[in-house]
Amino acid sequence: MSQHDKRYQKSQELLENALRIIPLGAQTFSKSITQFPLGVSPHFLDRGQGSHVWDVDGNEYIDFINSQAALNLGYNDADVNQAVLKQLQSGVSFSLSHHIETLVAEKIIAMVPCAEMVRFGKNGSDVTAGAIRLARAFTGREHVAVCGYHGWQDWYIGSTSRNLGVPKSTQALTHPFVYNDLQSLQNLFDQWPDQIAAVIMEPMNTTYPAPGFLEGVRDLAHKNKALLIFDEVITGFRFSNGGAQGLFGVTPDLATFGKGIANGYPLSALVGRKDIMALIEEIFFSFTFGGETLSLAAGLATLHKLQNEPVIAHMTSLGEKLIDGVKKIIHEHKLNHLFEVTGHPVWSFLIMKGVEPYKQEDIKTLWMQEVMARGILSYGTHNLSYAHHDKDIERLFSVYNEVLPFIGDVVAKKELHKHLRCEPLRPLFKVR
Ligand SMILES: Cc1ncc(COP(=O)(O)O)c(C=O)c1O
């Protein structure tokens, strides 16, 4: 690693060290060097408070990644901290179950429309894998239809271009369909009649559901005797207290939650109809840390706060302002050929487009270099939390007002590489 900005000196040294013994130097793909251009990015964060984080070089950022959307309250939330500290005094993991499992399950059942029973996991992937095994056991079928991202396990990742190491026989059971395209799902049912156990989907990611689309998916799944599973690992406890199913009024048979359920503590949940969930007693869904109590205490405090404070309303109205403002900036600077904002207010995306002779990755790399240098941490997402405030959004606007026209200008002059102080990012596997 020869050249790098002085601003990221310590990050760079720690990265070189980590890369010797940790593949990709990170535990999460989207925190790794695959997504953060070398030499112009921070690679290690040191602490966070509210909506702000500080990297190991002492640089401060407004965080629009928010721990991959795991934080819906923000960093270092006092109520969550207090609940965790209290639980810590009496123990973390026990030899038998702890009553707090039932308390968190009761809260989820009170908030989420489809939830009649609940089981916990640690990562989103635990519960999406559990949901698929359960659906296969319940229907006696093996194929699944997928739409969106559902985690790292064989059953799903085998259907993407990152399928190295996944048996062909497993890959052959998972079939992607296209969001807002009912016919693409119908085609799968035609191709695999009476063989699809479940339709699992993110109820929304970059695009709003077209009118009737989610209802259409539900009806098609049920007509074909398949289960409908909403993967709400991101939308859950973010789009509404009842997740996307609460917001859009379509109730699935099963749903999976993770991320925001415990404001950054490792907790996920598989929930759904009682008659289906009861069959978990017959499949195998079990792990040592499934009932770990610090995360459950964090979950209880997070859900309590969601019920008692205007968390979702605050994030949503701030996000609406953000989307409107960024659209205005793009429009005013006549940059529609390069940038677009999509998504829901609490989880929106700045889409960057390739413009000849530049690839999308070239544009994105320069954009990241410039926004991170100005104290905005993002790889194109605006993941909001309750801790984001108006002044964070105002700062984002002022950074975009500088950076977006600058990129428009260098692209027009075909001088992008002259301004790039690093190798451009390489194309990544696409799941959304
Ligand atoms: C919609 C969705 N499902 C599942 C997962 C997998 O969750 P985890 O990374 O916690 O295993 C993710 C992670 O980003 C996700 O966004």
Coordinates of N, CA and C in Angstrom, one line a residue, residues 97-192:
S97 N -32.8 -21.7 30.0 CA -33.4 -20.5 29.4 C -33.5 -19.4 30.4
H98 N -33.7 -18.1 30.0 CA -33.9 -17.0 30.8 C -35.3 -16.4 30.5
H99 N -36.0 -15.9 31.5 CA -37.3 -15.4 31.3 C -37.4 -14.2 30.3
I100 N -36.3 -13.5 30.1 CA -36.3 -12.3 29.3 C -36.6 -12.7 27.8
E101 N -36.4 -14.0 27.4 CA -36.7 -14.5 26.1 C -38.2 -14.3 25.9
T102 N -39.0 -14.7 26.9 CA -40.5 -14.6 26.7 C -40.9 -13.1 26.7
L103 N -40.2 -12.3 27.5 CA -40.6 -10.8 27.5 C -40.4 -10.2 26.1
V104 N -39.3 -10.5 25.5 CA -39.0 -9.9 24.2 C -40.0 -10.5 23.1
A105 N -40.2 -11.8 23.3 CA -41.2 -12.5 22.3 C -42.6 -11.8 22.4
E106 N -43.0 -11.5 23.7 CA -44.3 -10.9 23.9 C -44.3 -9.5 23.2
K107 N -43.2 -8.8 23.3 CA -43.2 -7.4 22.7 C -43.3 -7.5 21.2
I108 N -42.6 -8.5 20.6 CA -42.6 -8.6 19.2 C -44.0 -9.0 18.7
I109 N -44.6 -9.9 19.5 CA -46.0 -10.3 19.1 C -47.0 -9.2 19.2
A110 N -46.7 -8.3 20.1 CA -47.6 -7.1 20.3 C -47.4 -6.1 19.1
M111 N -46.2 -6.1 18.5 CA -45.9 -5.1 17.5 C -46.1 -5.6 16.0
V112 N -45.8 -6.9 15.8 CA -45.7 -7.3 14.4 C -46.9 -8.1 14.0
P113 N -47.6 -7.7 12.9 CA -48.9 -8.4 12.5 C -48.8 -9.9 12.4
C114 N -47.8 -10.4 11.8 CA -47.8 -11.9 11.5 C -47.3 -12.7 12.7
A115 N -46.8 -12.0 13.7 CA -46.1 -12.8 14.8 C -47.1 -13.4 15.8
E116 N -47.1 -14.7 15.8 CA -47.9 -15.4 16.9 C -47.0 -16.2 17.8
M117 N -45.8 -16.6 17.2 CA -44.8 -17.2 18.0 C -43.4 -16.7 17.5
V118 N -42.4 -16.9 18.3 CA -41.1 -16.2 18.1 C -40.0 -17.2 18.5
R119 N -38.9 -17.3 17.6 CA -37.7 -17.9 18.1 C -36.5 -16.9 17.7
F120 N -35.5 -16.9 18.5 CA -34.4 -16.0 18.3 C -33.2 -16.6 17.7
G121 N -32.4 -15.7 17.0 CA -31.1 -16.1 16.4 C -30.2 -14.9 16.7
K122 N -29.0 -15.0 16.2 CA -28.0 -13.9 16.4 C -27.9 -13.0 15.1
N123 N -27.8 -13.6 14.0 CA -27.6 -12.8 12.7 C -28.9 -13.0 11.9
G124 N -29.1 -12.1 10.9 CA -30.2 -12.3 10.0 C -30.2 -13.6 9.3
S125 N -29.0 -14.1 9.0 CA -28.8 -15.3 8.2 C -29.3 -16.5 9.0
D126 N -29.2 -16.5 10.3 CA -29.7 -17.6 11.2 C -31.2 -17.8 10.9
V127 N -31.9 -16.7 10.9 CA -33.4 -16.8 10.9 C -33.9 -16.9 9.5
T128 N -33.2 -16.4 8.5 CA -33.7 -16.7 7.1 C -33.5 -18.2 6.8
A129 N -32.3 -18.7 7.2 CA -32.1 -20.2 7.0 C -33.1 -21.0 7.8
G130 N -33.4 -20.6 9.0 CA -34.4 -21.3 9.8 C -35.8 -21.2 9.1
A131 N -36.1 -20.1 8.6 CA -37.4 -19.9 8.0 C -37.5 -20.8 6.8
I132 N -36.4 -21.0 6.0 CA -36.5 -21.8 4.8 C -36.6 -23.3 5.2
R133 N -35.8 -23.7 6.2 CA -35.9 -25.1 6.7 C -37.3 -25.4 7.2
L134 N -37.9 -24.4 7.9 CA -39.2 -24.6 8.5 C -40.2 -24.7 7.3
A135 N -40.1 -23.8 6.3 CA -41.1 -23.9 5.2 C -41.0 -25.2 4.4
R136 N -39.7 -25.7 4.3 CA -39.5 -27.0 3.6 C -40.2 -28.1 4.4
A137 N -40.0 -28.1 5.7 CA -40.6 -29.1 6.6 C -42.1 -29.0 6.5
F138 N -42.6 -27.8 6.5 CA -44.1 -27.6 6.6 C -44.8 -28.1 5.3
T139 N -44.1 -27.8 4.2 CA -44.8 -28.0 2.9 C -44.4 -29.4 2.3
G140 N -43.3 -29.9 2.8 CA -42.7 -31.1 2.2 C -42.2 -30.9 0.8
R141 N -41.8 -29.6 0.5 CA -41.2 -29.3 -0.8 C -39.8 -28.7 -0.6
E142 N -39.0 -28.6 -1.7 CA -37.6 -28.2 -1.6 C -37.2 -26.9 -2.2
H143 N -37.9 -26.5 -3.3 CA -37.5 -25.3 -4.0 C -38.0 -24.1 -3.3
V144 N -37.2 -23.0 -3.6 CA -37.6 -21.7 -3.0 C -37.5 -20.6 -4.0
A145 N -38.4 -19.6 -3.9 CA -38.3 -18.4 -4.8 C -37.8 -17.2 -3.9
V146 N -36.8 -16.5 -4.4 CA -36.2 -15.4 -3.6 C -36.2 -14.1 -4.4
C147 N -36.2 -13.0 -3.6 CA -36.1 -11.7 -4.2 C -35.5 -10.7 -3.2
G148 N -34.2 -10.4 -3.5 CA -33.5 -9.5 -2.5 C -32.3 -10.2 -2.0
Y149 N -31.8 -9.7 -0.8 CA -30.6 -10.3 -0.2 C -31.1 -11.0 1.1
H150 N -30.6 -12.3 1.3 CA -31.1 -13.0 2.5 C -30.0 -13.7 3.3
G151 N -28.7 -13.2 3.1 CA -27.7 -13.7 4.0 C -26.7 -14.6 3.3
W152 N -25.8 -15.1 4.2 CA -24.6 -15.8 3.7 C -24.7 -17.3 3.5
Q153 N -25.8 -17.9 3.9 CA -25.9 -19.3 4.0 C -26.1 -19.9 2.6
D154 N -25.7 -21.2 2.5 CA -25.7 -21.9 1.2 C -27.0 -21.8 0.4
W155 N -28.2 -22.0 1.1 CA -29.5 -22.1 0.5 C -29.7 -20.8 -0.4
Y156 N -29.2 -19.6 0.1 CA -29.5 -18.4 -0.6 C -28.3 -18.0 -1.5
I157 N -27.1 -17.9 -0.9 CA -26.0 -17.3 -1.6 C -25.6 -18.1 -2.9
G158 N -26.0 -19.4 -2.9 CA -25.8 -20.2 -4.1 C -26.5 -19.7 -5.3
S159 N -27.6 -18.8 -5.1 CA -28.3 -18.3 -6.2 C -27.7 -17.0 -6.7
T160 N -26.6 -16.5 -6.1 CA -26.0 -15.3 -6.6 C -24.6 -15.7 -7.3
S161 N -24.0 -14.6 -7.8 CA -22.7 -14.9 -8.5 C -21.6 -15.2 -7.5
R162 N -21.8 -15.0 -6.2 CA -20.9 -15.3 -5.1 C -21.2 -16.7 -4.6
N163 N -21.2 -17.7 -5.5 CA -21.7 -19.0 -5.1 C -20.5 -20.0 -4.9
L164 N -19.3 -19.5 -4.9 CA -18.2 -20.4 -4.8 C -18.3 -21.3 -3.5
G165 N -18.2 -22.6 -3.6 CA -18.2 -23.4 -2.4 C -19.6 -24.0 -2.1
V166 N -20.6 -23.5 -2.8 CA -22.0 -24.0 -2.6 C -22.3 -25.2 -3.5
P167 N -22.7 -26.3 -3.0 CA -23.0 -27.5 -3.9 C -24.0 -27.1 -5.0
K168 N -23.7 -27.6 -6.2 CA -24.7 -27.4 -7.3 C -26.1 -27.9 -7.0
S169 N -26.2 -29.0 -6.2 CA -27.5 -29.5 -5.9 C -28.3 -28.5 -5.0
T170 N -27.6 -27.7 -4.2 CA -28.2 -26.7 -3.4 C -28.6 -25.5 -4.3
Q171 N -27.7 -25.1 -5.1 CA -27.9 -24.0 -6.0 C -29.2 -24.2 -6.8
A172 N -29.4 -25.5 -7.2 CA -30.5 -25.8 -8.2 C -31.9 -25.6 -7.5
L173 N -31.9 -25.4 -6.2 CA -33.2 -25.3 -5.5 C -33.7 -23.9 -5.3
T174 N -32.8 -22.9 -5.6 CA -33.2 -21.5 -5.3 C -33.3 -20.7 -6.5
H175 N -34.4 -20.0 -6.7 CA -34.7 -19.3 -8.0 C -35.1 -17.8 -7.7
P176 N -34.3 -16.9 -8.2 CA -34.7 -15.5 -8.0 C -35.8 -15.1 -8.9
F177 N -36.7 -14.2 -8.4 CA -37.6 -13.5 -9.3 C -37.5 -12.0 -9.1
V178 N -38.1 -11.3 -10.0 CA -37.9 -9.8 -10.1 C -38.9 -9.0 -9.3
Y179 N -38.4 -8.1 -8.5 CA -39.3 -7.2 -7.7 C -40.2 -6.5 -8.7
N180 N -41.5 -6.3 -8.2 CA -42.5 -5.6 -9.0 C -42.8 -6.3 -10.3
D181 N -42.5 -7.6 -10.5 CA -42.8 -8.3 -11.7 C -43.4 -9.6 -11.3
L182 N -44.8 -9.6 -11.2 CA -45.5 -10.8 -10.8 C -45.3 -12.0 -11.7
Q183 N -45.2 -11.6 -13.0 CA -45.1 -12.6 -14.0 C -43.8 -13.5 -13.8
S184 N -42.7 -12.8 -13.3 CA -41.5 -13.5 -13.1 C -41.7 -14.6 -12.0
L185 N -42.5 -14.3 -11.0 CA -42.8 -15.3 -10.0 C -43.7 -16.4 -10.5
Q186 N -44.7 -15.9 -11.3 CA -45.6 -16.9 -12.0 C -44.8 -17.9 -12.8
N187 N -43.8 -17.4 -13.5 CA -43.0 -18.3 -14.3 C -42.3 -19.4 -13.5
L188 N -41.9 -19.0 -12.2 CA -41.2 -20.0 -11.4 C -42.2 -21.1 -11.0
F189 N -43.4 -20.6 -10.6 CA -44.4 -21.6 -10.2 C -44.8 -22.5 -11.4
D190 N -44.7 -22.0 -12.7 CA -45.0 -22.8 -13.8 C -43.9 -23.8 -14.1
Q191 N -42.6 -23.3 -13.8 CA -41.5 -24.2 -14.0 C -41.3 -25.3 -13.0
W192 N -41.8 -25.0 -11.8 CA -41.6 -25.9 -10.6 C -42.9 -26.2 -10.0

